[in-house]
mmCIF file of C-alpha atoms in Angstrom:
data_model
loop_
_atom_site.group_PDB
_atom_site.id
_atom_site.type_symbol
_atom_site.label_atom_id
_atom_site.label_comp_id
_atom_site.label_asym_id
_atom_site.label_seq_id
_atom_site.Cartn_x
_atom_site.Cartn_y
_atom_site.Cartn_z
ATOM 1 C CA MET A 1 -5.694 70.530 2.975
ATOM 2 C CA ASN A 2 -7.770 67.884 1.878
ATOM 3 C CA GLN A 3 -7.144 67.644 -2.146
ATOM 4 C CA ILE A 4 -9.783 64.832 -3.349
ATOM 5 C CA GLY A 5 -10.431 67.390 -6.215
ATOM 6 C CA LEU A 6 -7.570 67.332 -7.723
ATOM 7 C CA TYR A 7 -6.595 64.016 -7.285
ATOM 8 C CA LEU A 8 -9.933 63.186 -9.040
ATOM 9 C CA LYS A 9 -8.967 65.514 -11.905
ATOM 10 C CA LYS A 10 -5.570 63.677 -12.120
ATOM 11 C CA ILE A 11 -7.071 60.382 -11.870
ATOM 12 C CA HIS A 12 -9.619 61.126 -15.190
ATOM 13 C CA ILE A 13 -6.173 62.915 -16.839
ATOM 14 C CA LEU A 14 -4.490 59.479 -16.408
ATOM 15 C CA LEU A 15 -7.676 56.808 -17.507
ATOM 16 C CA GLU A 16 -8.213 59.528 -20.772
ATOM 17 C CA ARG A 17 -4.923 59.516 -21.490
ATOM 18 C CA ARG A 18 -4.489 55.447 -21.387
ATOM 19 C CA ARG A 19 -7.968 54.509 -22.565
ATOM 20 C CA ASN A 20 -7.231 57.043 -25.804
ATOM 21 C CA TYR A 21 -4.234 55.575 -26.289
ATOM 22 C CA GLU A 22 -4.870 51.665 -26.191
ATOM 23 C CA TYR A 23 -8.680 52.674 -28.667
ATOM 24 C CA ARG A 24 -6.285 54.694 -31.088
ATOM 25 C CA ASP A 25 -5.657 50.467 -32.991
ATOM 26 C CA CYS A 26 -9.082 50.452 -32.969
ATOM 27 C CA ASN A 27 -9.973 54.671 -34.440
ATOM 28 C CA LEU A 28 -12.041 55.103 -31.491
ATOM 29 C CA THR A 29 -11.793 58.079 -28.882
ATOM 30 C CA SER A 30 -12.409 57.075 -25.214
ATOM 31 C CA THR A 31 -15.755 59.821 -25.563
ATOM 32 C CA GLN A 32 -16.674 57.398 -28.618
ATOM 33 C CA ILE A 33 -16.463 54.183 -26.155
ATOM 34 C CA ASP A 34 -18.082 55.851 -23.174
ATOM 35 C CA ILE A 35 -21.409 56.362 -25.676
ATOM 36 C CA LEU A 36 -21.085 52.622 -27.587
ATOM 37 C CA GLU A 37 -20.476 51.405 -23.860
ATOM 38 C CA TYR A 38 -23.603 52.973 -23.181
ATOM 39 C CA LEU A 39 -25.849 51.899 -26.001
ATOM 40 C CA TYR A 40 -24.298 48.523 -25.675
ATOM 41 C CA PHE A 41 -25.190 48.077 -21.697
ATOM 42 C CA HIS A 42 -29.094 49.747 -22.530
ATOM 43 C CA LYS A 43 -29.387 47.513 -25.491
ATOM 44 C CA GLY A 44 -32.823 47.226 -24.698
ATOM 45 C CA ASP A 45 -34.094 50.451 -23.931
ATOM 46 C CA GLN A 46 -35.555 53.240 -26.073
ATOM 47 C CA ASN A 47 -31.977 55.270 -26.509
ATOM 48 C CA THR A 48 -32.327 58.120 -27.978
ATOM 49 C CA LEU A 49 -29.727 61.531 -27.969
ATOM 50 C CA SER A 50 -31.846 63.713 -25.082
ATOM 51 C CA GLY A 51 -31.598 60.468 -23.110
ATOM 52 C CA ILE A 52 -27.756 59.784 -23.229
ATOM 53 C CA ALA A 53 -27.018 63.748 -23.050
ATOM 54 C CA ALA A 54 -28.980 63.393 -19.804
ATOM 55 C CA PHE A 55 -26.888 60.451 -18.499
ATOM 56 C CA PHE A 56 -23.706 61.747 -19.525
ATOM 57 C CA GLY A 57 -24.275 65.397 -18.602
ATOM 58 C CA VAL A 58 -23.531 67.162 -21.704
ATOM 59 C CA LYS A 59 -24.958 68.848 -23.934
ATOM 60 C CA HIS A 60 -27.505 67.531 -27.517
ATOM 61 C CA THR A 61 -25.032 69.356 -29.814
ATOM 62 C CA SER A 62 -21.151 67.289 -28.020
ATOM 63 C CA VAL A 63 -23.443 63.962 -28.288
ATOM 64 C CA ILE A 64 -24.996 65.092 -31.661
ATOM 65 C CA HIS A 65 -21.050 65.639 -33.041
ATOM 66 C CA VAL A 66 -19.854 62.232 -31.259
ATOM 67 C CA LEU A 67 -23.134 60.698 -33.256
ATOM 68 C CA LYS A 68 -22.661 61.689 -36.377
ATOM 69 C CA ILE A 69 -19.206 60.223 -36.359
ATOM 70 C CA LEU A 70 -19.830 56.891 -35.354
ATOM 71 C CA GLU A 71 -22.769 56.452 -38.034
ATOM 72 C CA LYS A 72 -19.677 57.559 -40.475
ATOM 73 C CA LYS A 73 -17.746 54.590 -38.794
ATOM 74 C CA GLU A 74 -21.127 52.291 -39.162
ATOM 75 C CA LEU A 75 -21.281 51.565 -35.476
ATOM 76 C CA ILE A 76 -24.611 52.905 -34.926
ATOM 77 C CA ARG A 77 -27.751 53.400 -36.628
ATOM 78 C CA ARG A 78 -30.591 55.315 -36.204
ATOM 79 C CA GLU A 79 -34.228 55.087 -36.534
ATOM 80 C CA GLU A 80 -37.553 55.900 -36.200
ATOM 81 C CA PRO A 81 -39.994 53.917 -33.903
ATOM 82 C CA PRO A 82 -43.420 53.136 -34.993
ATOM 83 C CA ALA A 83 -44.567 54.299 -31.473
ATOM 84 C CA ASP A 84 -43.297 57.931 -31.934
ATOM 85 C CA SER A 85 -41.499 59.544 -34.984
ATOM 86 C CA ARG A 86 -40.157 62.542 -33.715
ATOM 87 C CA ARG A 87 -37.150 60.718 -31.427
ATOM 88 C CA LYS A 88 -34.660 59.176 -33.298
ATOM 89 C CA ALA A 89 -33.547 55.449 -31.416
ATOM 90 C CA ILE A 90 -29.476 54.769 -31.376
ATOM 91 C CA LEU A 91 -29.387 51.993 -31.603
ATOM 92 C CA LEU A 92 -25.311 49.817 -32.492
ATOM 93 C CA THR A 93 -24.859 47.781 -35.266
ATOM 94 C CA GLN A 94 -23.296 44.800 -35.996
ATOM 95 C CA LYS A 95 -20.243 46.651 -36.300
ATOM 96 C CA GLY A 96 -20.858 48.269 -32.997
ATOM 97 C CA PHE A 97 -22.155 45.061 -30.877
ATOM 98 C CA THR A 98 -18.200 43.595 -32.212
ATOM 99 C CA ALA A 99 -16.437 47.041 -31.236
ATOM 100 C CA MET A 100 -18.106 46.685 -27.731
ATOM 101 C CA LYS A 101 -17.250 43.389 -27.211
ATOM 102 C CA ASN A 102 -12.993 43.435 -28.313
ATOM 103 C CA HIS A 103 -13.742 46.782 -25.383
ATOM 104 C CA LEU A 104 -15.214 44.456 -22.761
ATOM 105 C CA GLY A 105 -11.642 42.733 -21.945
ATOM 106 C CA ILE A 106 -10.391 46.555 -21.862
ATOM 107 C CA HIS A 107 -13.012 47.327 -19.614
ATOM 108 C CA ALA A 108 -12.147 44.714 -17.475
ATOM 109 C CA GLU A 109 -7.837 44.948 -17.492
ATOM 110 C CA HIS A 110 -8.984 48.912 -16.404
ATOM 111 C CA GLU A 111 -11.061 47.913 -13.375
ATOM 112 C CA SER A 112 -8.626 45.820 -12.455
ATOM 113 C CA LEU A 113 -6.012 48.132 -12.707
ATOM 114 C CA LEU A 114 -7.604 50.872 -10.589
ATOM 115 C CA CYS A 115 -8.728 48.067 -8.551
ATOM 116 C CA ALA A 116 -5.265 46.407 -7.487
ATOM 117 C CA GLY A 117 -4.642 45.948 -3.710
ATOM 118 C CA ILE A 118 -7.772 47.435 -2.693
ATOM 119 C CA PRO A 119 -9.478 45.269 -0.590
ATOM 120 C CA ALA A 120 -13.159 44.419 -1.348
ATOM 121 C CA THR A 121 -14.422 46.487 1.664
ATOM 122 C CA ASP A 122 -12.498 49.415 1.228
ATOM 123 C CA LEU A 123 -13.944 49.442 -2.864
ATOM 124 C CA GLU A 124 -17.292 49.962 -1.333
ATOM 125 C CA ILE A 125 -16.170 52.147 0.557
ATOM 126 C CA LEU A 126 -14.988 54.194 -2.133
ATOM 127 C CA GLU A 127 -17.779 53.195 -4.511
ATOM 128 C CA ARG A 128 -20.322 54.736 -1.652
ATOM 129 C CA SER A 129 -17.993 57.734 -0.941
ATOM 130 C CA LEU A 130 -17.382 58.710 -4.925
ATOM 131 C CA LEU A 131 -21.287 57.952 -5.372
ATOM 132 C CA LYS A 132 -22.187 60.887 -2.597
ATOM 133 C CA ILE A 133 -18.926 63.003 -4.179
ATOM 134 C CA TYR A 134 -21.147 63.119 -7.203
ATOM 135 C CA SER A 135 -24.416 63.672 -5.592
ATOM 136 C CA ASN A 136 -23.012 66.624 -3.766
ATOM 137 C CA LEU A 137 -21.688 68.362 -6.800
ATOM 138 C CA ARG A 138 -25.325 67.270 -8.764
ATOM 139 C CA GLN A 139 -27.038 68.956 -5.872
ATOM 140 C CA ASN A 140 -24.628 71.428 -5.685
ATOM 141 C CA GLU A 141 -24.388 72.602 -9.745
ATOM 142 C CA PRO A 142 -26.325 75.737 -10.862
ATOM 143 C CA ASP A 143 -28.784 74.998 -13.277
ATOM 144 C CA ASN A 144 -28.607 74.154 -15.907
ATOM 145 C CA ALA A 145 -24.514 74.235 -15.991
ATOM 146 C CA ALA A 146 -23.546 71.532 -18.119
ATOM 147 C CA GLY A 147 -26.874 72.501 -20.448
ATOM 148 C CA GLU A 148 -28.884 69.163 -19.956
ATOM 149 C CA PRO A 149 -29.908 67.199 -16.918
ATOM 150 C CA VAL A 150 -28.114 64.159 -15.225
ATOM 151 C CA LYS A 151 -29.998 61.388 -15.217
ATOM 152 C CA PRO A 152 -28.892 58.779 -11.872
ATOM 153 C CA CYS A 153 -25.739 56.900 -12.442
ATOM 154 C CA LYS A 154 -26.754 53.368 -11.316
ATOM 155 C CA GLY A 155 -26.532 52.716 -7.609
ATOM 156 C CA GLU A 156 -26.789 56.818 -6.851
ATOM 157 C CA ASP A 157 -28.996 57.965 -4.059
ATOM 158 C CA THR A 158 -30.954 60.962 -5.403
ATOM 159 C CA HIS A 159 -32.442 61.217 -2.124
ATOM 160 C CA ALA A 160 -29.258 61.658 -0.463
ATOM 161 C CA THR A 161 -29.136 65.293 1.500
#
């Protein structure tokens, strides 16, 4: 019997536990770091609440809650772009950029740990396989199950069948 789903769940739990432990000194959760990381790597983009929710495949209300916490911690700010006053742009503050620079080392350590002992060719196959699993799940997800459309991940084939 194939237990890929079980292993993915167990990996997710271990990663979240490790990340939350390592970010405790920064007073940040892994979810907060995920959003800061998204903003950091999309700093040239017009980042909005709906865009962040779509990327992570979660409801707006989940993102609003985390954004309020990050704003209170002065890691992000919201501003109205002159072109569209209906949407607020979400930006990292200087404090947010500093937090992300500190985080990048931890992120690199996590990636090293995840990939330890796995040859590069196997990692390429694994990444393609994980993208295919993700694509399979997205294609078979009930309409609006997470409440929002999900943006494709980097490298995801949106036309895969």
